[in-house]
mmCIF file of C-alpha atoms and ligand atoms in Angstrom:
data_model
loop_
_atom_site.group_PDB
_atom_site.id
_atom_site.type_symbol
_atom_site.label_atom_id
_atom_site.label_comp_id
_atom_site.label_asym_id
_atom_site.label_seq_id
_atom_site.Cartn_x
_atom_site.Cartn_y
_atom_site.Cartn_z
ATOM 1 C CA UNK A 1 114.077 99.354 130.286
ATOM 2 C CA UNK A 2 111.558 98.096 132.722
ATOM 3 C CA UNK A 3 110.164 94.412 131.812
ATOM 4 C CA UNK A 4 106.455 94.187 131.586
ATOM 5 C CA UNK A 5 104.340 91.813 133.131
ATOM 6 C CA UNK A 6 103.356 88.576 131.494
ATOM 7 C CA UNK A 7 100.353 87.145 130.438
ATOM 8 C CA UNK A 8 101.504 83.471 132.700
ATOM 9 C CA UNK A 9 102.174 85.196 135.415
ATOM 10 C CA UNK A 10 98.415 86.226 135.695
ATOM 11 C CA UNK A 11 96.175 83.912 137.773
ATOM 12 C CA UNK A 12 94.420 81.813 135.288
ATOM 13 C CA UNK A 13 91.132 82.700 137.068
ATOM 14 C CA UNK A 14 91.857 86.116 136.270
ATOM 15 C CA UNK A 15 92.248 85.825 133.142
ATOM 16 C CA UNK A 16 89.631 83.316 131.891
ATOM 17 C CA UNK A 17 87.085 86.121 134.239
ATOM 18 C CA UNK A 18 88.482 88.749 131.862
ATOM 19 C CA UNK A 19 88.319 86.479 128.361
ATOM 20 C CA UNK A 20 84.549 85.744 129.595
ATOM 21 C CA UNK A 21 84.009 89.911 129.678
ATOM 22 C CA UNK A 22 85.851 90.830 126.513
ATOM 23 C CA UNK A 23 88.680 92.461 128.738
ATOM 24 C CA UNK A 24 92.529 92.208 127.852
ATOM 25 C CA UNK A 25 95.293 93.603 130.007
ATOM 26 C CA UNK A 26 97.011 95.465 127.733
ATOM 27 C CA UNK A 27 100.961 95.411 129.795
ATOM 28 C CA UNK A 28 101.684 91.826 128.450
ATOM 29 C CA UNK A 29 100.869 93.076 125.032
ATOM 30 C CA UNK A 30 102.055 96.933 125.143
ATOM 31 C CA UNK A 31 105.562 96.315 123.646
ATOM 32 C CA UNK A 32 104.683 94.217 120.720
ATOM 33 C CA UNK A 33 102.094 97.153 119.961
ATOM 34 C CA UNK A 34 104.144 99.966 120.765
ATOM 35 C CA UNK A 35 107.632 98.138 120.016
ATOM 36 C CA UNK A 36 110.996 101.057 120.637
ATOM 37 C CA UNK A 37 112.540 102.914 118.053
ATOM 38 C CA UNK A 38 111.324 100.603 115.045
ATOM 39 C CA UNK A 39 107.886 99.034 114.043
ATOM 40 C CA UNK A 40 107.494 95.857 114.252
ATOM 41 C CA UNK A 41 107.179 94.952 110.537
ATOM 42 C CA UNK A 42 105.514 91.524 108.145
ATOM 43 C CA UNK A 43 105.993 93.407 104.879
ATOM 44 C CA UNK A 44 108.952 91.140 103.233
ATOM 45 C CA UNK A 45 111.353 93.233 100.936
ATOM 46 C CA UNK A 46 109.626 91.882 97.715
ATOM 47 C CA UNK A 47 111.074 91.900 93.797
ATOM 48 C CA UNK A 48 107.427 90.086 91.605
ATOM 49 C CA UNK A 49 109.299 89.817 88.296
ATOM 50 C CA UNK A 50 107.194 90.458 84.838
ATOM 51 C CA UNK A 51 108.634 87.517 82.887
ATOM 52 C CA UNK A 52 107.530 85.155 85.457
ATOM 53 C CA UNK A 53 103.894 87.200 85.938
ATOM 54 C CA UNK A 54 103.354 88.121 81.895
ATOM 55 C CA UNK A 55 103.098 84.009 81.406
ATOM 56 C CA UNK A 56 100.858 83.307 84.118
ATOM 57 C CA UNK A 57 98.247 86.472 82.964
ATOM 58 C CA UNK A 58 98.078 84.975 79.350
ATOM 59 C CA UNK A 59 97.315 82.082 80.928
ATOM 60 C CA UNK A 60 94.574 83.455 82.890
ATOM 61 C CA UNK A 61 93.042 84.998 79.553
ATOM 62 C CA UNK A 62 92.765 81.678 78.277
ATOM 63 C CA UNK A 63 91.506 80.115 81.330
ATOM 64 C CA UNK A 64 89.361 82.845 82.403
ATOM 65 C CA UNK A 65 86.796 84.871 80.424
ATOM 66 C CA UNK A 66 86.534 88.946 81.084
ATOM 67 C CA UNK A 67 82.563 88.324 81.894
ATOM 68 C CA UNK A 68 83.669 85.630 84.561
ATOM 69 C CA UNK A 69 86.633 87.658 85.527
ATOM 70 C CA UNK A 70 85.286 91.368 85.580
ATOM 71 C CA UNK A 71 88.607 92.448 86.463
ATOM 72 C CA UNK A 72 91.285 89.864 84.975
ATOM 73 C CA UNK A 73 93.925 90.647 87.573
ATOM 74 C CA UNK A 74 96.450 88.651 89.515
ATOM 75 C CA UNK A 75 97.515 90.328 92.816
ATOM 76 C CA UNK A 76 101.049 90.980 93.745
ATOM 77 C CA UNK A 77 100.699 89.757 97.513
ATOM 78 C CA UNK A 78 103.357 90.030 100.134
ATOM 79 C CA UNK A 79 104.003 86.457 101.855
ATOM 80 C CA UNK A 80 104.737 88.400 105.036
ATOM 81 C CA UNK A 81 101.530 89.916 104.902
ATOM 82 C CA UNK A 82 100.099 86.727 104.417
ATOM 83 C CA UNK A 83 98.719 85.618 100.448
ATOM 84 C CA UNK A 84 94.979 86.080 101.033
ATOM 85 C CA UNK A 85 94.953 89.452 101.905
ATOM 86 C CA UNK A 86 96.402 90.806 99.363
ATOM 87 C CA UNK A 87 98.697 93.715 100.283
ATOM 88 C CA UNK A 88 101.791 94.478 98.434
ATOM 89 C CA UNK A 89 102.666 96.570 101.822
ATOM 90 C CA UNK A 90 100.338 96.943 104.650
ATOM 91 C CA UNK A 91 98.503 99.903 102.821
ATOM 92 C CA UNK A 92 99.329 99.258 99.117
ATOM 93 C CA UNK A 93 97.107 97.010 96.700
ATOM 94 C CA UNK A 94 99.011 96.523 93.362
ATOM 95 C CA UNK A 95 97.716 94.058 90.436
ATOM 96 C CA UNK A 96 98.829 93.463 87.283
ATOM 97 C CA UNK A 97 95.606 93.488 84.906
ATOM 98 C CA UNK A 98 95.075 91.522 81.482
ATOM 99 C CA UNK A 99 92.480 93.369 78.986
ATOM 100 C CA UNK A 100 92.306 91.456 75.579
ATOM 101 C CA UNK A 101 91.258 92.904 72.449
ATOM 102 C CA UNK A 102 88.138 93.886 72.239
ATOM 103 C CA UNK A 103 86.947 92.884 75.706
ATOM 104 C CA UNK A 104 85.101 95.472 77.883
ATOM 105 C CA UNK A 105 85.634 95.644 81.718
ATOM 106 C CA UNK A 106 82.455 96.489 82.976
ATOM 107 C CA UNK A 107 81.735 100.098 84.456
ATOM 108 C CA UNK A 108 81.790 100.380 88.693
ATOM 109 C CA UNK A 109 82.603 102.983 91.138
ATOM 110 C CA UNK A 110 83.897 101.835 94.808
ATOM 111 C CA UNK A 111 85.163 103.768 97.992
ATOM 112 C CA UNK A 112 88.501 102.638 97.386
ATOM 113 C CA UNK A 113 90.897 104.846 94.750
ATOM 114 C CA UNK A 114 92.487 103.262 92.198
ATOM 115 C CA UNK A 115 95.559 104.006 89.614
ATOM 116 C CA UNK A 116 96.596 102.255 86.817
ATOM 117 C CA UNK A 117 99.888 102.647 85.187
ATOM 118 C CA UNK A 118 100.402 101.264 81.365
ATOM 119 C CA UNK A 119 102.473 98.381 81.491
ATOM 120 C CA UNK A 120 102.498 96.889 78.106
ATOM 121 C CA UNK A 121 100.205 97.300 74.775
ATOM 122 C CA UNK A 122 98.056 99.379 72.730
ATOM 123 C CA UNK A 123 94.639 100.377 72.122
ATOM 124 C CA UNK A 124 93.777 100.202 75.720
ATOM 125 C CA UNK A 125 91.404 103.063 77.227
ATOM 126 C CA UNK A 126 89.470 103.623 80.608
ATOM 127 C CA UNK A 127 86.204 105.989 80.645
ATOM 128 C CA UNK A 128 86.296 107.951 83.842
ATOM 129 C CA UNK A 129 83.586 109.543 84.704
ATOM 130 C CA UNK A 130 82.113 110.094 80.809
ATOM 131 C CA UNK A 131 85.963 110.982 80.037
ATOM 132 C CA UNK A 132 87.454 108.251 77.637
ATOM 133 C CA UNK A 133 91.331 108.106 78.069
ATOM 134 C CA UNK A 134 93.646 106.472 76.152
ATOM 135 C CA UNK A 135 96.212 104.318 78.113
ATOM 136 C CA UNK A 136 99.972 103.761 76.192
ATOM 137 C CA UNK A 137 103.091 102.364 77.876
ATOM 138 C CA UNK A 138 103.909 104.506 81.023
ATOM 139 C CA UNK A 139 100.778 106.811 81.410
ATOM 140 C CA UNK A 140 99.183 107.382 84.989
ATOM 141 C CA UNK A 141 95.335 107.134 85.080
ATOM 142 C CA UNK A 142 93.164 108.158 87.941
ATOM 143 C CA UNK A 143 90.059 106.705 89.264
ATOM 144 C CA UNK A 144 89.570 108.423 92.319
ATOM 145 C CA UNK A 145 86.935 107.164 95.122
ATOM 146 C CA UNK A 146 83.363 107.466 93.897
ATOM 147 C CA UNK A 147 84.133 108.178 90.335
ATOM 148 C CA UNK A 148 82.817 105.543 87.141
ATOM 149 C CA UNK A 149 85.127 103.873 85.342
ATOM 150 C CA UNK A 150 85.096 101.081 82.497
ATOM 151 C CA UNK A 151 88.026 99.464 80.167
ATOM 152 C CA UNK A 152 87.936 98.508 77.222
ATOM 153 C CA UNK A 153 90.554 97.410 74.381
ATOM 154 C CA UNK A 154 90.291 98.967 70.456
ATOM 155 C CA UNK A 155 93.735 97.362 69.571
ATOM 156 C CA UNK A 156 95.820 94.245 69.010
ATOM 157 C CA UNK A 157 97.577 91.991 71.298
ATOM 158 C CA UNK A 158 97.309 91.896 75.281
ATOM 159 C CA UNK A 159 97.124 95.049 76.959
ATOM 160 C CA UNK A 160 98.336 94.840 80.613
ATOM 161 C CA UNK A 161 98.690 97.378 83.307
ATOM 162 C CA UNK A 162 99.568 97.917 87.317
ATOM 163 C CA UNK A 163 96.378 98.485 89.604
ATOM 164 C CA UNK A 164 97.418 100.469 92.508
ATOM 165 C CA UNK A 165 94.611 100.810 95.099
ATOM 166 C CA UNK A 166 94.280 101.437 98.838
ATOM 167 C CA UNK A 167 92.009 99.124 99.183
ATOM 168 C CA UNK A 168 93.977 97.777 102.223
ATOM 169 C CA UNK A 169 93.386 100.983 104.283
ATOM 170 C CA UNK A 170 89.880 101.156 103.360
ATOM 171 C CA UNK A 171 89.128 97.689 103.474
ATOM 172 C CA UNK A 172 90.878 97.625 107.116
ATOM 173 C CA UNK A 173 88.347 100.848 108.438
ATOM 174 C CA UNK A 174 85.077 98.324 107.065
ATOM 175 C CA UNK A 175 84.526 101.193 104.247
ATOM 176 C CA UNK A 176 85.098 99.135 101.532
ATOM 177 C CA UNK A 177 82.639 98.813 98.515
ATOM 178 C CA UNK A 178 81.269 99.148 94.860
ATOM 179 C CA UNK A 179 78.407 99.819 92.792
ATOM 180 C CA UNK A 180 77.697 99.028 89.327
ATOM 181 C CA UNK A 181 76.484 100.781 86.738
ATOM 182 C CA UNK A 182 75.172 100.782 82.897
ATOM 183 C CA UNK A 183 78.066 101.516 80.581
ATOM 184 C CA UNK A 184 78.782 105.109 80.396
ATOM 185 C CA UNK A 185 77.900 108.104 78.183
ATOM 186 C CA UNK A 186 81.152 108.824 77.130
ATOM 187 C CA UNK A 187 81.644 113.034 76.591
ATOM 188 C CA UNK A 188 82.795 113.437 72.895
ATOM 189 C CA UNK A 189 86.156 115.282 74.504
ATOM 190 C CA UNK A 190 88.657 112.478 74.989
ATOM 191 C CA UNK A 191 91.744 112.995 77.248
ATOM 192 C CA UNK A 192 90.293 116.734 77.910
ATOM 193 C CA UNK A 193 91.536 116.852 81.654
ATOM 194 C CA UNK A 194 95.161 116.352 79.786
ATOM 195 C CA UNK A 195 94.195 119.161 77.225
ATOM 196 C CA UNK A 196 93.054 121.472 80.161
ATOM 197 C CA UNK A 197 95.967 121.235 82.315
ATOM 198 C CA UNK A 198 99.078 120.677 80.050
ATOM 199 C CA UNK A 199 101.676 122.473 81.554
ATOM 200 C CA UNK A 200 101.930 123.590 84.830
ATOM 201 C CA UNK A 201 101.785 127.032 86.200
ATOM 202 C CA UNK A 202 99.400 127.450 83.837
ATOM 203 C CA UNK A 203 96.002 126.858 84.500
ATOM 204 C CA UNK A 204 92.400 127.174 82.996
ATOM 205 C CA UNK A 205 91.110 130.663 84.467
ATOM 206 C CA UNK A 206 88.111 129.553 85.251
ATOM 207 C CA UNK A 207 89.867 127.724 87.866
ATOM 208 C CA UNK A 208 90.300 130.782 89.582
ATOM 209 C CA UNK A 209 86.314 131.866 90.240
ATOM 210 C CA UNK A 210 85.740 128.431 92.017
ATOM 211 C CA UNK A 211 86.508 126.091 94.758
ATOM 212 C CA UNK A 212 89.977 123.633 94.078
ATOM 213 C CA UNK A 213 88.798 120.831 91.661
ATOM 214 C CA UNK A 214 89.567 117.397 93.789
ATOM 215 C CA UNK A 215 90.589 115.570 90.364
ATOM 216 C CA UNK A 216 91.102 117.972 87.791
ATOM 217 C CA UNK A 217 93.564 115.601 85.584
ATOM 218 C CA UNK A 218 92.829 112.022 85.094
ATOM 219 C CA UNK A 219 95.579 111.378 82.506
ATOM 220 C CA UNK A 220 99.243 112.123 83.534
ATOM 221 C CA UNK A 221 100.931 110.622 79.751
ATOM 222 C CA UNK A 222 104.297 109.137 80.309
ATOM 223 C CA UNK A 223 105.866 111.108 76.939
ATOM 224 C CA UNK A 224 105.300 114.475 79.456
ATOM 225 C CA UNK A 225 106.862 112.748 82.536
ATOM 226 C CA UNK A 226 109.649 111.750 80.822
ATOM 227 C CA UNK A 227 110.641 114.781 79.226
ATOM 228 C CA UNK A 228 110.026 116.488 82.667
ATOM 229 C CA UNK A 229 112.306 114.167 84.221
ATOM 230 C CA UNK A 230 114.922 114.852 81.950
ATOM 231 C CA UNK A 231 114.597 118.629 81.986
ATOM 232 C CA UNK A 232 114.429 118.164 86.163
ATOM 233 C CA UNK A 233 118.035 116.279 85.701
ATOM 234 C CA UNK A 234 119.910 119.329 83.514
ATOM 235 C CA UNK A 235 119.518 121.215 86.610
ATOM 236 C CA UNK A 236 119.801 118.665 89.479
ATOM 237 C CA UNK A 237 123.427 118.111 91.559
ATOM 238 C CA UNK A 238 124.705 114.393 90.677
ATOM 239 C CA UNK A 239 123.874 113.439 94.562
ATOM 240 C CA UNK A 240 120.159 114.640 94.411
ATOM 241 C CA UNK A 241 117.821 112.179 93.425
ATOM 242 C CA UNK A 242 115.566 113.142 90.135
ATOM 243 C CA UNK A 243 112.424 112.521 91.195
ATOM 244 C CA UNK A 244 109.052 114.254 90.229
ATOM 245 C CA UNK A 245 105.745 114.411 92.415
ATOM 246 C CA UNK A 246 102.222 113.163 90.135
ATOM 247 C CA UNK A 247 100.120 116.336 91.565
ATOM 248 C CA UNK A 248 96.896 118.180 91.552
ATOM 249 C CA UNK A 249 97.688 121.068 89.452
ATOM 250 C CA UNK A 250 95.075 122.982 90.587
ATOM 251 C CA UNK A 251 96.554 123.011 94.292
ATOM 252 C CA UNK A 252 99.518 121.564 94.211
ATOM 253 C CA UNK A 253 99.258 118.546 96.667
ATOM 254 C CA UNK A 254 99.410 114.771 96.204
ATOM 255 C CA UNK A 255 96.468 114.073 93.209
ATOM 256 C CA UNK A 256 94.896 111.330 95.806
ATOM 257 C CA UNK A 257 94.343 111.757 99.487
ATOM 258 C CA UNK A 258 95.738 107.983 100.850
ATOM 259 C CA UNK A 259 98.451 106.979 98.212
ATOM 260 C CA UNK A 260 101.163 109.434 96.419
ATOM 261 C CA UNK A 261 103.017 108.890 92.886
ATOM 262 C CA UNK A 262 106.339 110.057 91.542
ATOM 263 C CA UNK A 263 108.610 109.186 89.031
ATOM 264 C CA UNK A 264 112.191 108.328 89.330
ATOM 265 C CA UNK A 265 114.865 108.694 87.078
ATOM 266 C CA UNK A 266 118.402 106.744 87.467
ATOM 267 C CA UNK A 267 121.168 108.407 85.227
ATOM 268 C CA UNK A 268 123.971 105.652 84.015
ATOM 269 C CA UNK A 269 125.449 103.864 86.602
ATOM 270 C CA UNK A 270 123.784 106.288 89.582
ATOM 271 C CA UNK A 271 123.052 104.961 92.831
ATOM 272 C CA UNK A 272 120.663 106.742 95.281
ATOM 273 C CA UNK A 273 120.115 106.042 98.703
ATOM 274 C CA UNK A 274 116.675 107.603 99.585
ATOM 275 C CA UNK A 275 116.358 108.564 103.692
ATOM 276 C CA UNK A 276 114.541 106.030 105.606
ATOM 277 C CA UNK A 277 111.231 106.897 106.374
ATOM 278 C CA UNK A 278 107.762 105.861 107.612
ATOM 279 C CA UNK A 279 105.827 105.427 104.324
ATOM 280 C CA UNK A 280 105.767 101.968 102.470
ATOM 281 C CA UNK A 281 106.289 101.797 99.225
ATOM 282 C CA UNK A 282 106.061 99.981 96.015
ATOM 283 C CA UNK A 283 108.585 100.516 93.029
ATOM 284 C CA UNK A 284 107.816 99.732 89.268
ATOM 285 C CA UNK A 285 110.271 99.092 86.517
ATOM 286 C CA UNK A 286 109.489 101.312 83.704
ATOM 287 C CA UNK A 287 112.802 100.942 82.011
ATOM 288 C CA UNK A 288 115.844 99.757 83.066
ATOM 289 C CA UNK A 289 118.280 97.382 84.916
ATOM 290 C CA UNK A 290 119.488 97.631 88.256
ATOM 291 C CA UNK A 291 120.097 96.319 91.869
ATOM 292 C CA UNK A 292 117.907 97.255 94.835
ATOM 293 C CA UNK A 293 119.274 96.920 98.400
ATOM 294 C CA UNK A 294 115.884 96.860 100.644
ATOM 295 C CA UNK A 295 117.280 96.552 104.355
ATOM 296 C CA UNK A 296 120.223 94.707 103.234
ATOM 297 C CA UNK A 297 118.026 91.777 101.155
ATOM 298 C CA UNK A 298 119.401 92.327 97.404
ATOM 299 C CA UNK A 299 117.060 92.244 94.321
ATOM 300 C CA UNK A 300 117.464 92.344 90.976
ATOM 301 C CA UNK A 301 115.349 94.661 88.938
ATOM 302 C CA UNK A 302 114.987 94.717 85.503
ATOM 303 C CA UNK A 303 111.856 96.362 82.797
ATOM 304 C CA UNK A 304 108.286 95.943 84.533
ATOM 305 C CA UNK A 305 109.610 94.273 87.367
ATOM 306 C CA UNK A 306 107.795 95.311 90.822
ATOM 307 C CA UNK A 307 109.415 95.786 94.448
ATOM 308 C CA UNK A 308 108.353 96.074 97.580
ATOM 309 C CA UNK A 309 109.830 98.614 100.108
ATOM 310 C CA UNK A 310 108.618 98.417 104.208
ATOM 311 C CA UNK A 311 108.310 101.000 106.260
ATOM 312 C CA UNK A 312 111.202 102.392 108.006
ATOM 313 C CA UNK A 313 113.089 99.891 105.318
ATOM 314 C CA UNK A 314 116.991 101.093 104.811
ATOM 315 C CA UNK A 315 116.908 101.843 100.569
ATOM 316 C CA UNK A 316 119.871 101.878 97.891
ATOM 317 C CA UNK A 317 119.065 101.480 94.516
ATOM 318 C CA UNK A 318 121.663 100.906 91.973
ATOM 319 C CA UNK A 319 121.356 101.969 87.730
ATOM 320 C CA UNK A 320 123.646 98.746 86.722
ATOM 321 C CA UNK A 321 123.799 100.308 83.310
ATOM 322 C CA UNK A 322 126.876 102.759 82.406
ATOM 323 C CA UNK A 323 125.110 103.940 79.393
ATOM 324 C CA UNK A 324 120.834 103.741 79.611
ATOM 325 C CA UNK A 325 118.749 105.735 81.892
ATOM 326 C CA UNK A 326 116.723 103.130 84.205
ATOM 327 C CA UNK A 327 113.562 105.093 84.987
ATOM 328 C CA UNK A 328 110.909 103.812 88.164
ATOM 329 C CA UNK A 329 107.374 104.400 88.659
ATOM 330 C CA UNK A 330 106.427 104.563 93.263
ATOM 331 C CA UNK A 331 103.512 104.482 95.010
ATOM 332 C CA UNK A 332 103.663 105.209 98.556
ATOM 333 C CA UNK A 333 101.411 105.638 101.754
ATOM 334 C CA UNK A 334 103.216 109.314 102.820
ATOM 335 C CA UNK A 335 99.859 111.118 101.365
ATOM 336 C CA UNK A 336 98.590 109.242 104.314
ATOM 337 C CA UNK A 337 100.588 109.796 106.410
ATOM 338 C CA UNK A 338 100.993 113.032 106.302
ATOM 339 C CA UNK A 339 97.815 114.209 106.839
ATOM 340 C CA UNK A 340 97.518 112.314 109.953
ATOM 341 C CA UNK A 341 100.311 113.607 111.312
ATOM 342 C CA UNK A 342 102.910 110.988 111.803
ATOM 343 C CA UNK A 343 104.986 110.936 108.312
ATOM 344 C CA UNK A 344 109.067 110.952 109.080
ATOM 345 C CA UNK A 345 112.038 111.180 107.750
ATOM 346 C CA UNK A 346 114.935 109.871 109.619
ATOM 347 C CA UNK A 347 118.325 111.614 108.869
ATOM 348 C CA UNK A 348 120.633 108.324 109.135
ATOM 349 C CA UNK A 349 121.766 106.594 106.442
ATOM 350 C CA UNK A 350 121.533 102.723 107.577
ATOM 351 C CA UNK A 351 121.481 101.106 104.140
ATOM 352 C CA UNK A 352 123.926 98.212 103.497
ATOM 353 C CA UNK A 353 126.537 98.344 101.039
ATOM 354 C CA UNK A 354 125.964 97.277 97.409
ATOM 355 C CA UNK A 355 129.526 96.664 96.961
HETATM 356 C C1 1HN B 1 89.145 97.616 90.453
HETATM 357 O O1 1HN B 1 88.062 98.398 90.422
HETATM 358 C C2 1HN B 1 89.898 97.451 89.300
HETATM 359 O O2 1HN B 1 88.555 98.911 88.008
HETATM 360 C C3 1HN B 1 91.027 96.667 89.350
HETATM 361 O O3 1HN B 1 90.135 97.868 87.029
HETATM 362 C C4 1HN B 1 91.412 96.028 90.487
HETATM 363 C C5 1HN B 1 91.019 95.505 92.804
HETATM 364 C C6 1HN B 1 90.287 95.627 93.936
HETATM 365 C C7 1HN B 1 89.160 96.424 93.950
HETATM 366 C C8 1HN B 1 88.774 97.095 92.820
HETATM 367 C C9 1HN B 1 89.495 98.133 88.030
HETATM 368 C C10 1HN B 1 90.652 96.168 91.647
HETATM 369 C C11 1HN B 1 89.517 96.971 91.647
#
C-alpha cells in the first residue's frame, strides 16, 4: 500500500500560506480519516455498574434539588470519548435519572429523541404529549423529537430510569435544542397508545383511511415484552439468538428514526455471539448475571448494569446462570445507519474465547 505524504515533508512556507487561508492538504491526513478495513475507534468497551451508580444518584437527590436539577441525571460517559461530552458511544446518550416522590420534572420538548427505560421503583409516570404513562420496572417510553413531555412521581421511594437520547448525532449536526412549556393538559385516557395497539397484527382500522402515524405507541410495558420473548424462544433453534425488535406497529420499522431498541433474552447458561457490525451499541441489564466479551476486554454484568459495545466491536455474551433467564435491554445506532446507507454486517466471527 502506497505511503502518503507527510505533513514535515511540506515546506513550512507552504504550509503556514495554507494555515493563513483555511486550506489543509488532505494526503497527510487521508488514512487516519479513511483508515483500511476497520474504523479507527475512541469508544472504550465500557461495563457502568448500578451498585456503584444507585449510591452516587441518592446522593445527588440530597445534594441537588429537582428545581435546580430539572433533569436529576448522571451521564454514563465513555472515557475514550472523552468525559465532557457525554457519549456512551459516538452516537448514544444514556443517563441514569433520579425522580423522588412527589417531585415534578418540568415539561420541554427538544430536537433530540429520547427513551427511557424503568430501572427501579414505582409510581413514576411521564406525560407525552397530553398522554400520562405510567413507568414500572422494564417498560420502554417514547419521547420522540418535538413531542412534550413532563415526569412526575405519585409513589414511594426513588424512582430511577435509563435516558437514551441521540443527542450526540444531533448535537454534532448544530440541531440541538429545547423549549419549555406550561405543564400539560393531560387527556383523561392514560396509557391509550398501549390500549390502541396491544397486539400486533392487529391494528385500529382507522389506521387504514390515513397516512402511517410516526409514533403511534408511546408505552411498550415490559410484562408484554417478556412474555413475547418467551413465546419467541418456544420456537427459536438453541443457536439463534432471541431477540425482539421495539417497532412502529403501524409500519413496521424501527419506532425512532436515529436509534433502534430490542430486547434480548439469554436462556440458562446460553452464550451468543452476535455478527460484528457497524452500529454501536449500548446493553442494559434487566435481569441477570453474565460475562460479556467486547473485542476480547471481559466484563462482568450483573441486574441494571450498563455496557458499552463499539462499532465493528467482536461480541460474545455469556448467561453465567445454569438455571435463570438473564434478559438485556440495546440501543443501537443501525436505525441510522441504515437509512443512510452504510449499515453492515460482517460474516466472520472474530470474537475471543470466553473460555
Ligand atoms: C431530557 O429531556 C431528559 O426529559 C433527560 O427526562 C435527559 C439529556 C439531554 C437532553 C435532554 C428528560 C436529557 C434530556
Amino acid at each position: 500500500m502506497a505511503e502518503l505524504g507527510r505533513l514535515d515533508e511540506l515546506p513550512i512556507e507552504f504550509r503556514n500560506g495554507l494555515t493563513a487561508q483555511n486550506l489543509v492538504p488532505l494526503w497527510p491526513s487521508l488514512r487516519a480519516a479513511l483508515p483500511y478495513e476497520i474504523p479507527s475507534r475512541r469508544t472504550r468497551p465500557m461495563v457502568w455498574r448500578y451498585a456503584d451508580i444507585r449510591p452516587r444518584l441518592l446522593e445527588a437527590g440530597e445534594l441537588t434539588p429537582i428545581e435546580k436539577a430539572e433533569r436529576r441525571v448522571l451521564v454514563l460517559a465513555n472515557p475514550g470519548l472523552g468525559l465532557e461530552n457525554m457519549q456512551a458511544t459516538p452516537s448514544i446518550y444514556i443517563g441514569m435519572q433520579l425522580i423522588l416522590p412527589r417531585e415534578t420534572a418540568p415539561n420541554h420538548r427538544h430536537s433530540p429523541s429520547a427513551v427511557r427505560f424503568v430501572v427501579e421503583g414505582e409510581g413514576g409516570f411521564t406525560v407525552v404529549d397530553g398522554e400520562k404513562l405510567p413507568m414500572e420496572r422494564g417498560d420502554l417510553i417514547l419521547t420522540p423529537s418535538g413531542l412534550w413531555h413532563e415526569h412526575g412521581h405519585e409513589g414511594e421511594g426513588p424512582v430511577v430510569w435509563l435516558d437514551a437520547l441521540d443527542l450526540p448525532v444531533v448535537y454534532s449536526l448544530e440541531a440541538s435544542y429545547c423549549l419549555e412549556g406550561d405543564p400539560q393538559a393531560v387527556r383523561n385516557q392514560p396509557d391509550a397508545s398501549q390500549t390502541r395497539y396491544r397486539r400486533a397484527g392487529l391494528l385500529p382500522y382507522s389506521a387504514l383511511n390515513r397516512p402511517r402515524a410516526d409514533y403511534p405507541l408511546r408505552r411498550f410495558p415490559w410484562r408484554e415484552t417478556q412474555a413475547a420473548l418467551h413465546d419467541l424462544a418456544g420456537v427459536t433453534d438453541a443457536n439463534e439468538i432471541v431477540q425482539l425488535a421495539y417497532v412502529n406497529p403501524e409500519t413496521g420499522h424501527e419506532c425512532l428514526p436515529i436509534l433502534g431498541f430490542s430486547a434480548i433474552m439469554l436462556r440458562p447458561g446460553e452464550t451468543i455471539r452476535p455478527p460484528r457490525r457497524s452500529a454501536s451499541a449500548v446493553l442494559h441489564v434487566v435481569e441477570g448475571d453474565g460475562q460479556a466479551a467486547i473485542d476480547g476486554a471481559k466484563l462482568d454484568w450483573s441486574d441494571q448494569d450498563t455496557l458499552a459495545i463499539p462499532t465493528h466491536a467482536s461480541v460474545e455474551i455469556v448467561n453465567r446462570s445454569a438455571t435463570k433467564t438473564a434478559y438485556l435491554f440495546q440501543v443501537d445506532d443501525a436505525p441510522m445507519q441504515r437509512k443512510l446507507g452504510f449499515y453492515e454486517e460482517f460474516a466472520d466471527r472474530r470474537s475471543g474465547s470466553m473460555r
